[in-house]
Amino acid sequence: MSKIAFYEIENWEIAYLKKALGKHKLVFSKNKLNKKNAVKDADVLAVFIYSKVDKAVLDSMPKLKLITTMSTGFDHIDLKECKKRGIKVCNVPTYGENTVAEHTFALILNISRKMTEALNKTKLGDFRLTGLRGFDLKDKTIGVVGCGNIGQHVARIAKGFEMNVLVFDINKNARMAKKLGFKYASLEKLLKESDIISLHVPENKFTHHMIDNKAFKLMKKGVVLINTARGGIIDTTALLRALKNKTVRYAGLDVLEGECVIKEEKALLHPDFMKTCDLKNVLQNNILLRKPNVYITPHNAFNSREALHRILDTTIENIKGFLKKQLVNVVKQ
Ligand SMILES: NC(=O)c1ccc[n+]([C@@H]2O[C@H](COP(=O)([O-])OP(=O)(O)OC[C@H]3O[C@@H](n4cnc5c(N)ncnc54)[C@H](O)[C@@H]3O)[C@@H](O)[C@H]2O)c1
């Protein structure tokens, strides 16, 4: 029987983990791990990103053989120290591709069918159709910028709506394009021809402000811009200008430029997140927030029951894999 110590655990997760791993000795803590609250004789450790697994913590857990992080990122774990001690490390590589793609379409449909306006009106007992005319998605062109895990789902859903799908990605996969029925295009062509543009690239030095004044100038007048990736991919000043000159008719944004650095979506659910970030830049987005044709969700695209269960399921799989001596989702050390 192995002893498994879990940190940063919510109540609902305890029942779920007990059901899956009940044969083992399980210890749960709602707190972050540190050398004082470390379970000294644990064989397996499961943590989230606020638990810093450093040399001091590892020294206090001499029996440890596996660390599984309930996150994609693992920079809170000292991999070098783990390697020295022969401790294996596993992570959760993906958990929310369809979840974020579904949210993308929630934003698109909210705009195309004027859902916010319609729901607000009927709540007030107003059933008139004035101002509620929307537009079809069928036969419109959606430009998917970045066709990785999430972008692929967006392309697939778009085809379900009988849309034309253009994709810009630095990595091309002809088989996937054929299977999903989309066409690759240059960024310039995508920007020129799309009725809806949806961003799904990671933010890095190449994609920061990828959607700038120059990009907006290429877009069709009246385009819909959706961003569920990272706020910094759009230059907000340029977006405000494009909204003013009506290049962008509507924007649906789950992410805003200047949100404090979010490495891991699940961190948003953690009480410590607000302690470390003051979100002051969100105030700078006030102008966007007040625009009636801009729809903002609070970085919530990942936040579905199923996505959070997938994180736990993968963690359970990682632990079971280790116990069977068939490691999965191993982080390279
Ligand atoms: N809003 C949310 O809740 C939420 C949740 C999860 C992820 N995200 C964001 O969504 C992004 C995409 O996630 P994913 O899982 O699909 O990532 P992914 O790595 O699977 O896909 C990213 C794609 O972008 C392409 N790409 C990278 N750099 C590019 C560039 N310069 N130009 C064109 N294409 C480029 C890659 O080739 C890849 O196909 C994440 O990086 C993250 O920022 C948001």
Coordinates of C-alpha atoms and ligand atoms in Angstrom, one line a residue:
M1 CA 0.0 0.0 0.0
S2 CA 1.4 3.4 -1.0
K3 CA 1.0 6.6 0.9
I4 CA -0.2 9.4 -1.4
A5 CA -0.2 13.0 -0.2
F6 CA -2.4 15.6 -2.0
Y7 CA -2.0 19.4 -1.5
E8 CA -4.2 22.3 -2.7
I9 CA -7.2 20.1 -2.9
E10 CA -10.9 21.2 -2.8
N11 CA -13.6 19.3 -0.9
W12 CA -15.3 17.9 -4.0
E13 CA -11.9 16.5 -5.2
I14 CA -11.4 14.5 -2.0
A15 CA -14.4 12.3 -2.6
Y16 CA -13.5 11.8 -6.3
L17 CA -9.9 10.8 -5.4
K18 CA -11.0 8.5 -2.6
K19 CA -13.3 6.7 -5.0
A20 CA -10.4 6.1 -7.5
L21 CA -7.5 5.4 -5.1
G22 CA -9.2 4.3 -1.9
K23 CA -7.1 1.2 -1.6
H24 CA -4.1 3.4 -0.7
K25 CA -3.3 5.6 2.2
L26 CA -4.4 9.0 1.1
V27 CA -3.6 12.3 2.9
F28 CA -5.3 15.5 1.8
S29 CA -4.5 19.1 2.5
K30 CA -6.3 22.3 1.3
N31 CA -3.0 24.1 1.8
K32 CA 0.1 24.6 -0.3
L33 CA 2.9 22.2 0.5
N34 CA 5.9 23.4 2.5
K35 CA 8.6 21.6 4.5
K36 CA 6.6 22.0 7.7
N37 CA 3.3 20.4 6.5
A38 CA 5.0 17.8 4.2
V39 CA 3.9 14.2 4.8
K40 CA 7.3 12.8 5.7
D41 CA 6.7 9.2 4.7
A42 CA 4.7 9.7 1.5
D43 CA 5.6 7.7 -1.6
V44 CA 3.7 9.8 -4.0
L45 CA 3.0 13.6 -4.0
A46 CA 0.3 15.4 -5.9
V47 CA 0.4 19.2 -6.0
F48 CA -0.9 22.2 -7.9
I49 CA 1.3 25.2 -9.0
Y50 CA 1.4 27.1 -5.7
S51 CA 3.3 24.3 -4.0
K52 CA 6.9 25.0 -4.5
V53 CA 8.6 21.6 -4.6
D54 CA 12.2 22.7 -3.8
K55 CA 15.2 21.1 -2.2
A56 CA 14.0 21.8 1.4
V57 CA 10.6 20.1 0.7
L58 CA 12.3 17.2 -1.0
D59 CA 14.7 16.8 1.9
S60 CA 11.7 16.5 4.2
M61 CA 10.1 13.8 2.1
P62 CA 12.8 11.1 1.8
K63 CA 10.6 8.3 0.7
L64 CA 9.2 10.1 -2.3
K65 CA 9.2 8.3 -5.7
L66 CA 6.7 10.2 -7.7
I67 CA 5.5 13.8 -8.0
T68 CA 2.4 14.4 -10.1
T69 CA 1.4 18.0 -10.7
M70 CA -2.3 18.7 -11.4
S71 CA -1.3 21.2 -14.0
T72 CA 0.3 21.4 -17.4
G73 CA 3.2 23.6 -16.2
F74 CA 5.8 22.1 -13.9
D75 CA 8.2 25.0 -13.2
H76 CA 7.2 24.9 -9.5
I77 CA 9.1 21.6 -9.2
D78 CA 12.9 21.4 -9.0
L79 CA 13.4 18.8 -11.7
K80 CA 17.2 18.7 -11.1
E81 CA 16.8 17.8 -7.4
C82 CA 14.2 15.2 -8.3
K83 CA 16.5 13.6 -10.8
K84 CA 19.3 13.4 -8.3
R85 CA 16.9 11.6 -5.9
G86 CA 15.4 9.3 -8.7
I87 CA 12.0 10.9 -8.2
K88 CA 9.8 10.8 -11.4
V89 CA 7.6 13.7 -12.3
C90 CA 4.3 13.6 -14.3
N91 CA 2.0 16.3 -15.4
V92 CA -1.4 16.9 -17.1
P93 CA -0.5 17.7 -20.8
T94 CA -4.0 18.7 -22.0
Y95 CA -7.4 18.9 -20.4
G96 CA -9.5 21.6 -22.0
E97 CA -9.3 21.6 -25.8
N98 CA -13.0 21.1 -26.6
T99 CA -13.9 23.2 -23.5
V100 CA -12.2 26.3 -24.8
A101 CA -13.5 25.7 -28.4
E102 CA -17.0 25.4 -27.1
H103 CA -16.6 28.7 -25.2
T104 CA -15.3 30.3 -28.5
F105 CA -18.6 29.3 -30.1
A106 CA -20.5 30.5 -27.1
L107 CA -18.9 34.0 -27.8
I108 CA -19.6 33.7 -31.5
L109 CA -23.2 32.7 -31.1
N110 CA -23.8 35.3 -28.5
I111 CA -22.8 37.8 -31.1
S112 CA -24.4 36.3 -34.2
R113 CA -27.8 35.7 -32.4
K114 CA -27.7 38.7 -30.1
M115 CA -28.2 36.5 -27.1
T116 CA -27.1 38.9 -24.4
E117 CA -29.5 41.6 -25.8
A118 CA -32.4 39.1 -26.3
L119 CA -32.1 37.6 -22.8
N120 CA -31.8 41.0 -21.1
K121 CA -34.9 42.2 -23.0
T122 CA -37.1 39.3 -22.1
K123 CA -36.1 39.4 -18.5
L124 CA -37.6 42.9 -18.5
G125 CA -40.8 41.5 -20.1
D126 CA -39.9 43.0 -23.5
F127 CA -40.7 40.6 -26.2
R128 CA -40.3 42.9 -29.2
L129 CA -37.7 41.9 -31.8
T130 CA -36.3 45.4 -32.3
G131 CA -32.6 45.4 -32.4
L132 CA -32.4 41.6 -32.2
R133 CA -31.7 40.7 -35.9
G134 CA -28.6 38.5 -36.1
F135 CA -26.7 36.8 -38.9
D136 CA -26.1 33.2 -40.0
L137 CA -22.8 31.4 -39.6
K138 CA -23.5 29.1 -42.5
D139 CA -21.4 30.1 -45.5
K140 CA -19.4 32.7 -43.6
T141 CA -15.6 32.4 -43.4
I142 CA -13.9 31.9 -40.1
G143 CA -10.2 32.4 -39.8
V144 CA -8.6 30.2 -37.2
V145 CA -5.2 31.6 -36.1
G146 CA -3.3 28.7 -34.6
C147 CA -4.7 25.3 -35.2
G148 CA -3.3 23.2 -32.4
N149 CA -5.4 21.3 -29.8
I150 CA -8.0 24.1 -29.4
G151 CA -7.9 25.5 -33.0
Q152 CA -8.7 22.0 -34.4
H153 CA -11.8 21.8 -32.3
V154 CA -12.9 25.2 -33.4
A155 CA -12.4 24.2 -37.1
R156 CA -14.4 21.0 -36.5
I157 CA -17.3 22.9 -34.8
A158 CA -17.2 25.6 -37.6
K159 CA -17.6 22.9 -40.2
G160 CA -20.6 21.7 -38.3
F161 CA -22.1 25.1 -38.9
E162 CA -21.2 24.8 -42.6
M163 CA -18.7 27.6 -42.4
N164 CA -15.6 28.0 -44.7
V165 CA -12.6 27.6 -42.5
L166 CA -9.2 29.3 -43.2
V167 CA -6.3 28.4 -41.0
F168 CA -3.0 30.2 -40.4
D169 CA -0.4 28.1 -38.5
I170 CA 3.4 27.9 -38.6
N171 CA 3.1 24.2 -38.5
K172 CA 1.0 22.6 -41.3
N173 CA -0.7 19.2 -41.2
A174 CA -2.2 18.4 -44.7
R175 CA -3.9 15.2 -43.4
M176 CA -5.7 17.2 -40.7
A177 CA -6.7 19.9 -43.1
K178 CA -8.2 17.2 -45.4
K179 CA -9.9 15.4 -42.6
L180 CA -11.4 18.6 -41.1
G181 CA -12.1 20.3 -44.4
F182 CA -10.2 23.5 -43.9
K183 CA -7.7 25.4 -46.0
Y184 CA -4.4 26.8 -44.9
A185 CA -3.8 30.4 -45.8
S186 CA -1.2 33.1 -45.1
L187 CA -2.0 35.4 -42.2
E188 CA -2.6 38.2 -44.7
K189 CA -5.1 36.2 -46.7
L190 CA -6.9 35.0 -43.6
L191 CA -7.2 38.6 -42.3
K192 CA -8.5 39.8 -45.7
E193 CA -11.1 37.1 -46.2
S194 CA -12.5 36.2 -42.9
D195 CA -15.9 37.3 -41.5
I196 CA -14.9 36.0 -38.1
I197 CA -11.3 35.7 -36.8
S198 CA -10.6 33.5 -33.8
L199 CA -7.2 33.4 -32.1
H200 CA -5.7 30.2 -30.8
V201 CA -1.9 30.7 -30.8
P202 CA 0.2 30.8 -27.6
E203 CA 1.5 34.2 -26.5
N204 CA 5.2 34.5 -27.1
K205 CA 7.6 37.0 -28.6
F206 CA 6.4 36.2 -32.1
T207 CA 2.6 36.4 -31.4
H208 CA 2.6 39.3 -28.9
H209 CA 0.6 42.1 -30.7
M210 CA 0.2 39.8 -33.7
I211 CA -3.1 41.6 -34.2
D212 CA -1.9 45.2 -34.5
N213 CA -2.8 48.3 -36.5
K214 CA -1.3 46.7 -39.6
A215 CA -3.4 43.5 -39.2
F216 CA -6.6 45.5 -38.5
K217 CA -6.0 47.4 -41.7
L218 CA -6.1 44.2 -43.7
M219 CA -9.4 43.0 -42.2
K220 CA -12.8 43.1 -43.8
K221 CA -14.9 46.0 -42.6
G222 CA -17.4 44.7 -40.0
V223 CA -15.3 41.7 -39.0
V224 CA -16.0 39.8 -35.7
L225 CA -12.9 39.2 -33.6
I226 CA -12.8 36.5 -31.0
N227 CA -9.9 36.0 -28.5
T228 CA -9.8 33.0 -26.1
A229 CA -6.0 32.6 -26.2
R230 CA -4.1 35.4 -24.5
G231 CA -4.9 39.1 -24.2
G232 CA -1.4 40.2 -25.4
I233 CA -1.9 38.7 -28.8
I234 CA -4.1 41.8 -29.6
D235 CA -2.7 45.3 -29.3
T236 CA -5.6 46.9 -27.3
T237 CA -4.9 50.4 -28.5
A238 CA -5.2 49.2 -32.1
L239 CA -8.4 47.2 -31.3
L240 CA -10.0 50.3 -29.8
R241 CA -9.1 52.2 -33.0
A242 CA -10.5 49.4 -35.1
L243 CA -13.8 49.4 -33.1
K244 CA -14.0 53.2 -33.5
N245 CA -13.6 53.1 -37.3
K246 CA -16.0 50.1 -37.4
T247 CA -13.4 47.7 -38.9
V248 CA -14.3 45.4 -36.0
R249 CA -18.1 45.3 -35.7
Y250 CA -18.0 43.0 -32.6
A251 CA -15.4 41.5 -30.4
G252 CA -15.8 38.5 -28.1
L253 CA -12.9 38.4 -25.6
D254 CA -12.3 35.8 -22.8
V255 CA -8.8 37.3 -22.3
L256 CA -7.6 40.9 -22.0
E257 CA -4.2 42.4 -22.5
G258 CA -2.5 43.1 -19.2
E259 CA -4.2 40.4 -17.1
C260 CA -1.4 39.4 -14.8
V261 CA 0.6 36.6 -16.1
I262 CA -1.4 33.4 -16.3
K263 CA 0.6 30.3 -16.9
E264 CA -2.1 27.9 -16.0
E265 CA -5.8 28.4 -16.3
K266 CA -6.7 26.5 -13.2
A267 CA -4.7 29.0 -11.2
L268 CA -7.6 31.5 -11.7
L269 CA -9.7 29.3 -9.4
H270 CA -7.1 29.5 -6.6
P271 CA -7.5 32.0 -3.8
D272 CA -3.8 32.9 -4.0
F273 CA -4.2 34.1 -7.5
M274 CA -5.8 37.4 -6.5
K275 CA -3.2 37.8 -3.8
T276 CA -0.3 37.8 -6.2
C277 CA -2.0 39.8 -8.9
D278 CA -3.8 43.1 -8.6
L279 CA -5.2 43.0 -12.2
K280 CA -4.6 46.7 -12.4
N281 CA -4.4 46.5 -16.1
V282 CA -7.9 45.2 -16.2
L283 CA -9.0 48.7 -15.3
Q284 CA -7.2 49.9 -18.4
N285 CA -9.6 47.7 -20.3
N286 CA -12.5 49.7 -18.9
I287 CA -13.2 51.3 -22.2
L288 CA -13.5 47.9 -23.9
L289 CA -15.8 46.7 -21.1
R290 CA -18.2 49.6 -21.5
K291 CA -18.6 49.1 -25.3
P292 CA -21.9 47.5 -26.2
N293 CA -20.4 45.6 -29.1
V294 CA -17.6 44.1 -27.0
Y295 CA -18.5 40.9 -25.0
I296 CA -16.1 40.0 -22.3
T297 CA -16.0 36.8 -20.2
P298 CA -13.6 36.6 -17.2
H299 CA -11.0 34.2 -18.6
N300 CA -13.5 31.4 -18.0
A301 CA -13.2 29.4 -21.3
F302 CA -11.4 26.5 -19.5
N303 CA -13.8 26.4 -16.6
S304 CA -16.1 23.4 -17.1
R305 CA -16.9 20.6 -14.7
E306 CA -15.6 18.1 -17.2
A307 CA -12.3 19.9 -17.8
L308 CA -11.6 20.0 -14.1
H309 CA -12.5 16.3 -13.8
R310 CA -10.1 15.5 -16.7
I311 CA -7.3 17.1 -14.6
L312 CA -8.1 14.7 -11.7
D313 CA -8.6 11.7 -14.1
T314 CA -5.1 12.3 -15.6
T315 CA -3.6 12.7 -12.1
I316 CA -5.2 9.4 -11.1
E317 CA -3.9 7.8 -14.3
N318 CA -0.4 9.1 -13.6
I319 CA -0.5 7.6 -10.1
K320 CA -1.9 4.3 -11.3
G321 CA 0.6 4.2 -14.1
F322 CA 3.4 4.7 -11.5
L323 CA 2.0 2.0 -9.2
K324 CA 1.8 -0.5 -12.1
K325 CA 5.4 0.5 -13.1
Q326 CA 4.0 1.9 -16.4
L327 CA 4.6 5.6 -16.2
V328 CA 2.5 8.0 -18.3
N329 CA 2.7 11.7 -18.9
V330 CA 6.3 11.8 -17.7
V331 CA 8.1 15.2 -17.6
K332 CA 11.5 15.0 -19.2
Q333 CA 14.2 15.7 -16.5
Ligands
LIG1 N1 -9.1 31.0 -22.2 C1 -8.7 29.9 -21.6 O1 -9.3 29.5 -20.6 C2 -7.6 29.1 -22.2 C3 -7.5 27.7 -21.8 C4 -6.4 27.0 -22.4 C5 -5.6 27.6 -23.3 N2 -5.7 28.9 -23.6 C6 -4.8 29.5 -24.6 O2 -5.0 28.9 -25.9 C7 -3.8 28.7 -26.5 C8 -3.8 27.6 -27.5 O3 -3.9 26.4 -26.8 P1 -3.7 25.0 -27.5 O4 -3.9 23.9 -26.5 O5 -4.5 24.9 -28.8 O6 -2.2 25.1 -27.9 P2 -1.4 24.2 -28.9 O7 0.1 24.4 -28.6 O8 -2.0 22.9 -29.1 O9 -1.7 25.0 -30.3 C9 -1.1 26.2 -30.6 C10 -1.0 26.3 -32.2 O10 -0.4 27.6 -32.5 C11 0.6 27.4 -33.5 N3 1.5 28.5 -33.4 C12 2.4 28.8 -32.5 N4 3.0 29.9 -32.8 C13 2.5 30.4 -33.9 C14 2.7 31.6 -34.7 N5 3.7 32.4 -34.4 N6 2.0 31.8 -35.8 C15 1.0 30.9 -36.1 N7 0.8 29.7 -35.4 C16 1.5 29.5 -34.3 C17 1.2 26.1 -33.2 O11 1.8 25.5 -34.3 C18 0.0 25.2 -32.7 O12 -0.6 24.5 -33.8 C19 -2.8 28.5 -25.3 O13 -1.5 28.8 -25.7 C20 -3.4 29.4 -24.3 O14 -2.8 30.7 -24.4 C21 -6.7 29.6 -23.1

